[in-house]
Coordinates of N, CA and C and ligand atoms in Angstrom, one line a residue:
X1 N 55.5 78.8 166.3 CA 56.9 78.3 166.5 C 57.4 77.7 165.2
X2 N 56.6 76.8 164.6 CA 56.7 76.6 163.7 C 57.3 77.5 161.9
X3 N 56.5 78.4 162.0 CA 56.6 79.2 161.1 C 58.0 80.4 161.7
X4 N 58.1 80.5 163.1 CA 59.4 81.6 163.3 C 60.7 80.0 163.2
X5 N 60.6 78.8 163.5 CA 61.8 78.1 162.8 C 62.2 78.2 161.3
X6 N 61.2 78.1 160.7 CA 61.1 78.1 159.2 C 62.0 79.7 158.5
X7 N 61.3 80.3 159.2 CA 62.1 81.7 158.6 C 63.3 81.9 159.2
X8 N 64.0 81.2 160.6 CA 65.1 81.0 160.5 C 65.8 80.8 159.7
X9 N 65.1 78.9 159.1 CA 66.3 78.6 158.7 C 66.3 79.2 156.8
X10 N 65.2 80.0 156.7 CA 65.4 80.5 155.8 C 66.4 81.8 155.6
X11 N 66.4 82.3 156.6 CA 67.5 83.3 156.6 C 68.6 82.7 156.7
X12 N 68.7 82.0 157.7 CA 70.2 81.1 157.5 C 70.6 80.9 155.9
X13 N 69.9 80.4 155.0 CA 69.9 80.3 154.2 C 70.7 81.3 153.0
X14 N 70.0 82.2 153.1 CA 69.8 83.3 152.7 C 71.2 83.9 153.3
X15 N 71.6 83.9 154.4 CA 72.7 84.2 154.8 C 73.6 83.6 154.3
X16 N 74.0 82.4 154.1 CA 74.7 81.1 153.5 C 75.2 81.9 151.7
X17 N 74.1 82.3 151.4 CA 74.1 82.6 149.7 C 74.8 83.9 149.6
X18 N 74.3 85.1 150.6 CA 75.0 86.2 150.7 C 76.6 85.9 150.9
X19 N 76.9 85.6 151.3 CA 78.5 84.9 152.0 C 79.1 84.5 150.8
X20 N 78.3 83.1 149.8 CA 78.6 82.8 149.4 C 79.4 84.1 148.1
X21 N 77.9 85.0 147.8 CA 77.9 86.0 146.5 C 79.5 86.8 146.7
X22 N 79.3 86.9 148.4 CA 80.8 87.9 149.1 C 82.1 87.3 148.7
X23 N 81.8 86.4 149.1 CA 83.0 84.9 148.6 C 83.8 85.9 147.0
X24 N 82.8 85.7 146.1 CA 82.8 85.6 145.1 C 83.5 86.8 144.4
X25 N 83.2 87.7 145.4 CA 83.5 89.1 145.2 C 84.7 89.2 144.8
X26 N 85.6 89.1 146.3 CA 86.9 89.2 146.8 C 86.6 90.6 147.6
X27 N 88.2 90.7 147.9 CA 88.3 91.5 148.7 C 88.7 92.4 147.4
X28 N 88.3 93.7 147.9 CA 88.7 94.3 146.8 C 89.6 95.7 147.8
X29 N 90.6 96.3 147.2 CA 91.3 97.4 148.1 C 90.9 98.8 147.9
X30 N 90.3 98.2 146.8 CA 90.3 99.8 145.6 C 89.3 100.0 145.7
X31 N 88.6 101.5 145.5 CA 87.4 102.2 145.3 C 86.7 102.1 146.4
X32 N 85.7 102.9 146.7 CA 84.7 102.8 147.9 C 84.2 101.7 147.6
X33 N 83.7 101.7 149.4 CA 83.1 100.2 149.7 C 81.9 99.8 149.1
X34 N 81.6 100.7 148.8 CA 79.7 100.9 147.9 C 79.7 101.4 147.0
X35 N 80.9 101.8 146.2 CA 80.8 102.4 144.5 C 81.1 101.3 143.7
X36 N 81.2 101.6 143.0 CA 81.5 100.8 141.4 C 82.9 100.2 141.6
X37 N 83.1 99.2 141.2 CA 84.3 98.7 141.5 C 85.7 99.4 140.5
X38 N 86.0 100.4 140.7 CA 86.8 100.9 139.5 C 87.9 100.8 139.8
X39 N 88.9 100.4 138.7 CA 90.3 100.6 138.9 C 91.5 101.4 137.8
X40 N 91.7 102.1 139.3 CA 92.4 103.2 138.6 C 93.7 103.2 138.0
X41 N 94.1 103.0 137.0 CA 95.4 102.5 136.5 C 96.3 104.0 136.4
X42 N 96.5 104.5 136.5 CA 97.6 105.8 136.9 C 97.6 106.6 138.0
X43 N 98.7 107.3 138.5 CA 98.4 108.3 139.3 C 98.1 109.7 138.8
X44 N 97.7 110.6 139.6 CA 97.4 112.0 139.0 C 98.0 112.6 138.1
X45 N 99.7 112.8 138.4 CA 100.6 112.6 137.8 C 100.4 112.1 136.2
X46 N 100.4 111.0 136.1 CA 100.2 109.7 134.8 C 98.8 110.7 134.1
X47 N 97.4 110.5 134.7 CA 96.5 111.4 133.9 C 96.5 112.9 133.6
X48 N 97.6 113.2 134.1 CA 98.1 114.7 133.9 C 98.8 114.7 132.8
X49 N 100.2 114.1 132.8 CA 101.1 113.9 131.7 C 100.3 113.0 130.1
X50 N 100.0 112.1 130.6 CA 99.3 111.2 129.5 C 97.6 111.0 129.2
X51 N 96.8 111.8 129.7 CA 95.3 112.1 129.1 C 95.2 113.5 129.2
X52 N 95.1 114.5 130.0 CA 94.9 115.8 130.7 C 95.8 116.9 129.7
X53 N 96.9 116.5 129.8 CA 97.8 117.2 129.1 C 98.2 117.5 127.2
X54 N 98.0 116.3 126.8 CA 98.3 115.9 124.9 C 96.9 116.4 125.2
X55 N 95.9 116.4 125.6 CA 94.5 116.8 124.9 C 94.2 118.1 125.1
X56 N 94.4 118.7 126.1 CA 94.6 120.0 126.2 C 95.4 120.8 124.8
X57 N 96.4 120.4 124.7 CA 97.4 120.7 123.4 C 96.7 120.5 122.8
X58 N 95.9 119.8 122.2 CA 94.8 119.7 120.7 C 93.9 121.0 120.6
X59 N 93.7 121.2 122.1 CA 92.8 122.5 121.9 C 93.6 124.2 121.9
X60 N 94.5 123.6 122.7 CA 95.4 124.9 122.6 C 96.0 125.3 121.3
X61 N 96.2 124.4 120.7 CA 96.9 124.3 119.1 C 95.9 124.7 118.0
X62 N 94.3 124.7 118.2 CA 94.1 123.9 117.4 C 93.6 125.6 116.5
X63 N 93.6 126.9 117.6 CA 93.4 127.8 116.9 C 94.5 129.0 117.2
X64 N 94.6 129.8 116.8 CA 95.5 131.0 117.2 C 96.4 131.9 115.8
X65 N 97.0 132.8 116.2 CA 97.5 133.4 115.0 C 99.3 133.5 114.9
X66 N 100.0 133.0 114.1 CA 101.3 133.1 114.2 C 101.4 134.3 113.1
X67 N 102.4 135.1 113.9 CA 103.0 136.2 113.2 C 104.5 136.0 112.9
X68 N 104.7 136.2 111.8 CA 106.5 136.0 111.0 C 106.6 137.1 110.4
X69 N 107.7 137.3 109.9 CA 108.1 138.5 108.9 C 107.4 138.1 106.9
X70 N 106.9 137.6 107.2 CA 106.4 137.2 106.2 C 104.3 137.6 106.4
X71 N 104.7 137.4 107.5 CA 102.6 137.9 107.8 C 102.6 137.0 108.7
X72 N 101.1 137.2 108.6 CA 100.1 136.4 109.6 C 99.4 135.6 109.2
X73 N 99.7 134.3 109.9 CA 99.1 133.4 109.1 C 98.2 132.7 110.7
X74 N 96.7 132.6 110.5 CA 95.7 132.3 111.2 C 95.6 130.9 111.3
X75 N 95.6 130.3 112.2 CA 95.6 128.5 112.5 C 94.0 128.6 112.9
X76 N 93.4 127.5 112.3 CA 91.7 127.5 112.7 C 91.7 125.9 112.1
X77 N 90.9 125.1 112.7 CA 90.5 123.6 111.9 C 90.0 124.0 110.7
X78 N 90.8 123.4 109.7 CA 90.3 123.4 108.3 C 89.1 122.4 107.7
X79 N 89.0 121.7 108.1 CA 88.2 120.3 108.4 C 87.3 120.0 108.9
X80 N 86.2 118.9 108.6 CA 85.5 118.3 109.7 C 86.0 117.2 110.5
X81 N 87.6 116.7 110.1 CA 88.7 115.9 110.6 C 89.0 116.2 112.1
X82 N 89.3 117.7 111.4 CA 90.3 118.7 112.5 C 89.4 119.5 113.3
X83 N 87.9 119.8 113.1 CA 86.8 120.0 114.2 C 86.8 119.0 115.2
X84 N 86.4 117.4 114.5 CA 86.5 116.4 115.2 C 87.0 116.4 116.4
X85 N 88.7 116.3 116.2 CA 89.7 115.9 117.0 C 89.3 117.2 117.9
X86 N 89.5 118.4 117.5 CA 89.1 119.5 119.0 C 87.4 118.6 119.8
X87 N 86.9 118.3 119.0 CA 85.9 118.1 119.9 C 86.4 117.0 120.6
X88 N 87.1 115.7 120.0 CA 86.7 114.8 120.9 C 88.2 114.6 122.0
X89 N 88.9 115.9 122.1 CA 89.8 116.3 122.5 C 89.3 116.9 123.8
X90 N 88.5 117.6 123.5 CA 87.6 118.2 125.2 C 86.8 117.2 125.2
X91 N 86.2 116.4 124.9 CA 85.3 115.5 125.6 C 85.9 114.9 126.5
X92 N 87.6 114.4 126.2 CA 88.4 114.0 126.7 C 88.8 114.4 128.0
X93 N 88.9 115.8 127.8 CA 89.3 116.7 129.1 C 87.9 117.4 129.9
X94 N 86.9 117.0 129.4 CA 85.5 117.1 130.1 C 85.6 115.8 131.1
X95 N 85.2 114.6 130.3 CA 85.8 113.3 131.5 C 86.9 113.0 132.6
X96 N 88.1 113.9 132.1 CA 89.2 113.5 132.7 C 89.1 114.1 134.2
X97 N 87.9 115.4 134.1 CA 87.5 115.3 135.6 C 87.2 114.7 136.4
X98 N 85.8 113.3 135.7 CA 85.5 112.7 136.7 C 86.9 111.4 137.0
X99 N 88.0 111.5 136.2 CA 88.8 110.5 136.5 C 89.6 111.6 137.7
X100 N 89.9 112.7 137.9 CA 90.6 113.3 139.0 C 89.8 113.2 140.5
X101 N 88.1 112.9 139.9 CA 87.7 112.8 141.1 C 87.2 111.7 142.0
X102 N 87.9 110.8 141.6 CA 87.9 108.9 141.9 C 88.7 109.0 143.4
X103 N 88.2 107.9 143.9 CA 88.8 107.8 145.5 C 90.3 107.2 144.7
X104 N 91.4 107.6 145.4 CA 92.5 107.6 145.5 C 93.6 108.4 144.5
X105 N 92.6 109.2 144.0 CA 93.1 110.3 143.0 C 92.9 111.7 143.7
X106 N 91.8 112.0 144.2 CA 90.8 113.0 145.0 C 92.1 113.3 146.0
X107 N 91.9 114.5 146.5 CA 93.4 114.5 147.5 C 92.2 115.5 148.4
X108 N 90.6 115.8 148.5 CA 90.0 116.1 149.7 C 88.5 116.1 149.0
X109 N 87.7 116.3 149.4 CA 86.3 116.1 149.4 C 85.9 117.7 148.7
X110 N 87.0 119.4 149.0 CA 86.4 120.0 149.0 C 86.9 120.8 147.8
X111 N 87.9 121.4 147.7 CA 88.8 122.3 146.8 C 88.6 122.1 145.7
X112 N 89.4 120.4 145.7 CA 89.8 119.5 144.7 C 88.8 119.3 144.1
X113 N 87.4 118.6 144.2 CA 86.5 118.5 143.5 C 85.9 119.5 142.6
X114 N 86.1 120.7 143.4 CA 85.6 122.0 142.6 C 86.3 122.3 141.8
X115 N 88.0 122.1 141.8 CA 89.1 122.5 140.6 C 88.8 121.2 139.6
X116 N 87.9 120.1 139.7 CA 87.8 118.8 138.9 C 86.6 119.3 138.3
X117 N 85.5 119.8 138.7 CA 84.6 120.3 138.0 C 84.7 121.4 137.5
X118 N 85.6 122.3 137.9 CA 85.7 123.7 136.9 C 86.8 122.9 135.6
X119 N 87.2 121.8 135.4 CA 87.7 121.1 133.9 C 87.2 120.8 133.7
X120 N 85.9 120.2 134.0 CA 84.8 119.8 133.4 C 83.7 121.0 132.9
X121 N 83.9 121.9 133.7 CA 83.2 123.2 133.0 C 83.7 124.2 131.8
X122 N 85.3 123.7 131.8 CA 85.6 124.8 130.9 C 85.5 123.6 129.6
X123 N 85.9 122.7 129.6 CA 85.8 121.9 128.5 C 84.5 121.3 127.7
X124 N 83.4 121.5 128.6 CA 81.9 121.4 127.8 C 82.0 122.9 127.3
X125 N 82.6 124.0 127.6 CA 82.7 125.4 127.0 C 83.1 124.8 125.7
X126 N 84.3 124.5 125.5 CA 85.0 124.2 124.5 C 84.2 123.4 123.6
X127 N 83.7 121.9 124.0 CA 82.6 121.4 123.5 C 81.8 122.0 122.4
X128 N 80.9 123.1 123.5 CA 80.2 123.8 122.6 C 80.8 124.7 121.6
X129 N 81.7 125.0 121.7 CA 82.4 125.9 120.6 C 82.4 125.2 119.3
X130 N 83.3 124.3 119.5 CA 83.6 123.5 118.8 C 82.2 122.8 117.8
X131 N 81.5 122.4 118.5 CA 80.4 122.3 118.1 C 79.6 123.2 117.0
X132 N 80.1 124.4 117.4 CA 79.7 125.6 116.8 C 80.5 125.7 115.7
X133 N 81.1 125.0 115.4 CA 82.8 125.6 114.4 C 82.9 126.7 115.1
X134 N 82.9 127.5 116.2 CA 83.0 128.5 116.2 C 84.3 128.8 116.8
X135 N 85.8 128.8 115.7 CA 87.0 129.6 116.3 C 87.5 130.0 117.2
X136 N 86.7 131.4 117.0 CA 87.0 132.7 118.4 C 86.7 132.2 119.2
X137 N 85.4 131.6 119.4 CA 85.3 130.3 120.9 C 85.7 129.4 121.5
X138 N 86.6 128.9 120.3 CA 87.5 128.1 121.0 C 89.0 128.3 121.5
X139 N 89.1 129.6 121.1 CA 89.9 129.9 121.2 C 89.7 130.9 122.6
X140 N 88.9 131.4 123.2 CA 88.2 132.1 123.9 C 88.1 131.4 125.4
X141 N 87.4 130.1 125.1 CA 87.0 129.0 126.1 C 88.3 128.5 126.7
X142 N 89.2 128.2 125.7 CA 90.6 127.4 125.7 C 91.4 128.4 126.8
X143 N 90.9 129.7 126.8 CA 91.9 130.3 127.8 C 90.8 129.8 128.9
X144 N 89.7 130.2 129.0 CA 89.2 129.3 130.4 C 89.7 128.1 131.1
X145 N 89.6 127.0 129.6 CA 90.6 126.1 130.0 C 92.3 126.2 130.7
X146 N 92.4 127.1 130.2 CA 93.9 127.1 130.7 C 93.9 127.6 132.5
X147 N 92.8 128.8 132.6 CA 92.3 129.3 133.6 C 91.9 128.2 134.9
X148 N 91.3 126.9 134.6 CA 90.4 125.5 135.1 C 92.0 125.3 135.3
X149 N 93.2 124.9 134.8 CA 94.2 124.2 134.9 C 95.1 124.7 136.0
X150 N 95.1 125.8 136.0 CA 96.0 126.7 137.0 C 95.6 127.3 138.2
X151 N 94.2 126.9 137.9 CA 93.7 127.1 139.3 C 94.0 125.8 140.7
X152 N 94.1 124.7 139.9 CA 94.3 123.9 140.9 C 95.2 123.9 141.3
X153 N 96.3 123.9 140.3 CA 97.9 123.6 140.5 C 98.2 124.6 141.4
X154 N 97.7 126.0 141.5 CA 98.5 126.7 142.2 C 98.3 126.2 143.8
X155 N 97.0 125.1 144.2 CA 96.5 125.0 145.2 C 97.7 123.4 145.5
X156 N 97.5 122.7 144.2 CA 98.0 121.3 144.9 C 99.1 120.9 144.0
X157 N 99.5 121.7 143.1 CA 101.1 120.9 142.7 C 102.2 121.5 143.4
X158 N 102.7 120.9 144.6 CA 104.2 121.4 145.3 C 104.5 122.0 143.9
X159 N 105.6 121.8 143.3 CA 106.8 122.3 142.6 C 106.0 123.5 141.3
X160 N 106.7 124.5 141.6 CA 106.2 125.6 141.1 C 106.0 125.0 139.1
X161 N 104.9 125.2 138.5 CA 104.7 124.7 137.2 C 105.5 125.7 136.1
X162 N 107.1 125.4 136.0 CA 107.3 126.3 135.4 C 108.3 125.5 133.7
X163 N 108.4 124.1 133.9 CA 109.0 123.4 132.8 C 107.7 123.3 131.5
X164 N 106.2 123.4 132.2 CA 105.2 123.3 131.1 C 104.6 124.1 130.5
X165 N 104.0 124.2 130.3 CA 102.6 125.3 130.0 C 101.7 125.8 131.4
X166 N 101.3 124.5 131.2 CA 100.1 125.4 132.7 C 100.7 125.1 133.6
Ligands
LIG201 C1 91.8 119.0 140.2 C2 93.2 119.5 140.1 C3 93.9 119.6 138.7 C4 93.4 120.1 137.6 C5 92.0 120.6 137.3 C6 94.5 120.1 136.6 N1 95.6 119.6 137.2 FE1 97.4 119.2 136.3 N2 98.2 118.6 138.1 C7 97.5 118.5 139.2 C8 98.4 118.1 140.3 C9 98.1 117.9 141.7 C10 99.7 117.9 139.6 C11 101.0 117.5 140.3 C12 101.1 116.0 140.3 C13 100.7 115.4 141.6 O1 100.8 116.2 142.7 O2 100.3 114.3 141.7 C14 99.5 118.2 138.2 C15 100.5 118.1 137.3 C16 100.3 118.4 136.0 C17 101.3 118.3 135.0 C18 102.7 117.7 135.2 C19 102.7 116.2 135.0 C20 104.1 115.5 135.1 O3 104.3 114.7 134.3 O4 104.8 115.9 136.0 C21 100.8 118.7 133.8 C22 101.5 118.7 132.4 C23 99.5 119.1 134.0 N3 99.2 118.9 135.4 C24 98.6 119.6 133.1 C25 97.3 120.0 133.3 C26 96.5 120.7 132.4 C27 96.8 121.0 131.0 C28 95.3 120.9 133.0 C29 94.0 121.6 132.4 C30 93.6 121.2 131.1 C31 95.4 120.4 134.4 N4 96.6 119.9 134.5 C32 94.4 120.5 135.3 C33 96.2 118.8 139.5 C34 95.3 119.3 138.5

């Protein structure tokens, strides 16, 4: 009897501290009840227009051929500057999946996650290109990328994508 009081009031205790730690917490509204406490400062929208979008452009830009009446003049990173920025331009749009696939961004458990991981698969493509200096690969990959982008939209952006690129 003795010893089952004792671990009462040690649980009591113990309960008392738990409360206390919860106290401490707050209430939080955001993110699952058991993830990481993250907060999402934009809507899909926002990481579309301002992460998703300008970084994509770095890769789309970064190779290709313009033709004029004057010739053809071949765009490729001249640089280990201008490698950089493609690379750390898809790293950017490698992550920006897992920011599409955060509770209150996620718009279902099933589609959506697979169109968030296929940006993340075409942009470690790109990664590796880049990585490679390799041009034609990035330039190659970069239509995948573009491929990853318009796959979703055609599923979940209402208004037909026709003021942008993808
Ligand atoms: C997992 C789904 C998904 C992927 C992948 C995705 N998008 Fe989007 N995108 C959306 C949705 C949904 C919208 C419409 C906004 C909304 O409904 O909240 C949108 C809208 C946009 C917009 C318009 C934003 C504005 O200001 O109105 C741009 C630009 C855009 N996406 C670019 C891209 C590019 C570039 C890629 C690929 C590199 C890409 N998106 C990949 C889901 C996606």
């Amino acid at each position: 009897m003795k010893l089952g009081n004792r671990w009462k009031h040690e649980a009591l205790i113990a309960g008392i501290l738990m409360a206390g730690i919860c106290a401490s917490c707050g209430p939080s509204e955001q993110g699952s009840p058991t993830g990481p406490p993250f907060r999402p400062v934009g809507t899909v929208e926002d990481v579309m227009h301002d992460v998703v979008y300008p970084h994509a452009e770095v890769v789309w830009d970064s190779v290709g051929t313009i033709i004029t009446v004057e010739g053809t003049n071949e765009i490729r990173p001249g640089n280990e500057d201008e490698w950089m920025r493609v690379m750390q331009s898809a790293y950017t749009l490698a992550e920006a999946g897992n920011l599409l696939m955060m509770d209150g961004r996620a718009r279902d458990t099933e589609d959506w996650m697979a169109y968030a991981n296929g940006l993340i698969d075409a942009a470690i493509q790109v990664m590796e290109a880049a990585d490679r200096r390799d041009d034609q690969g990035v330039f190659d990959t970069g239509g995948e990328l573009y491929v990853a982008c318009t796959a979703c939209h055609e599923q979940y952006w209402e208004k037909p994508p026709s003021a942008m690129r993808p």
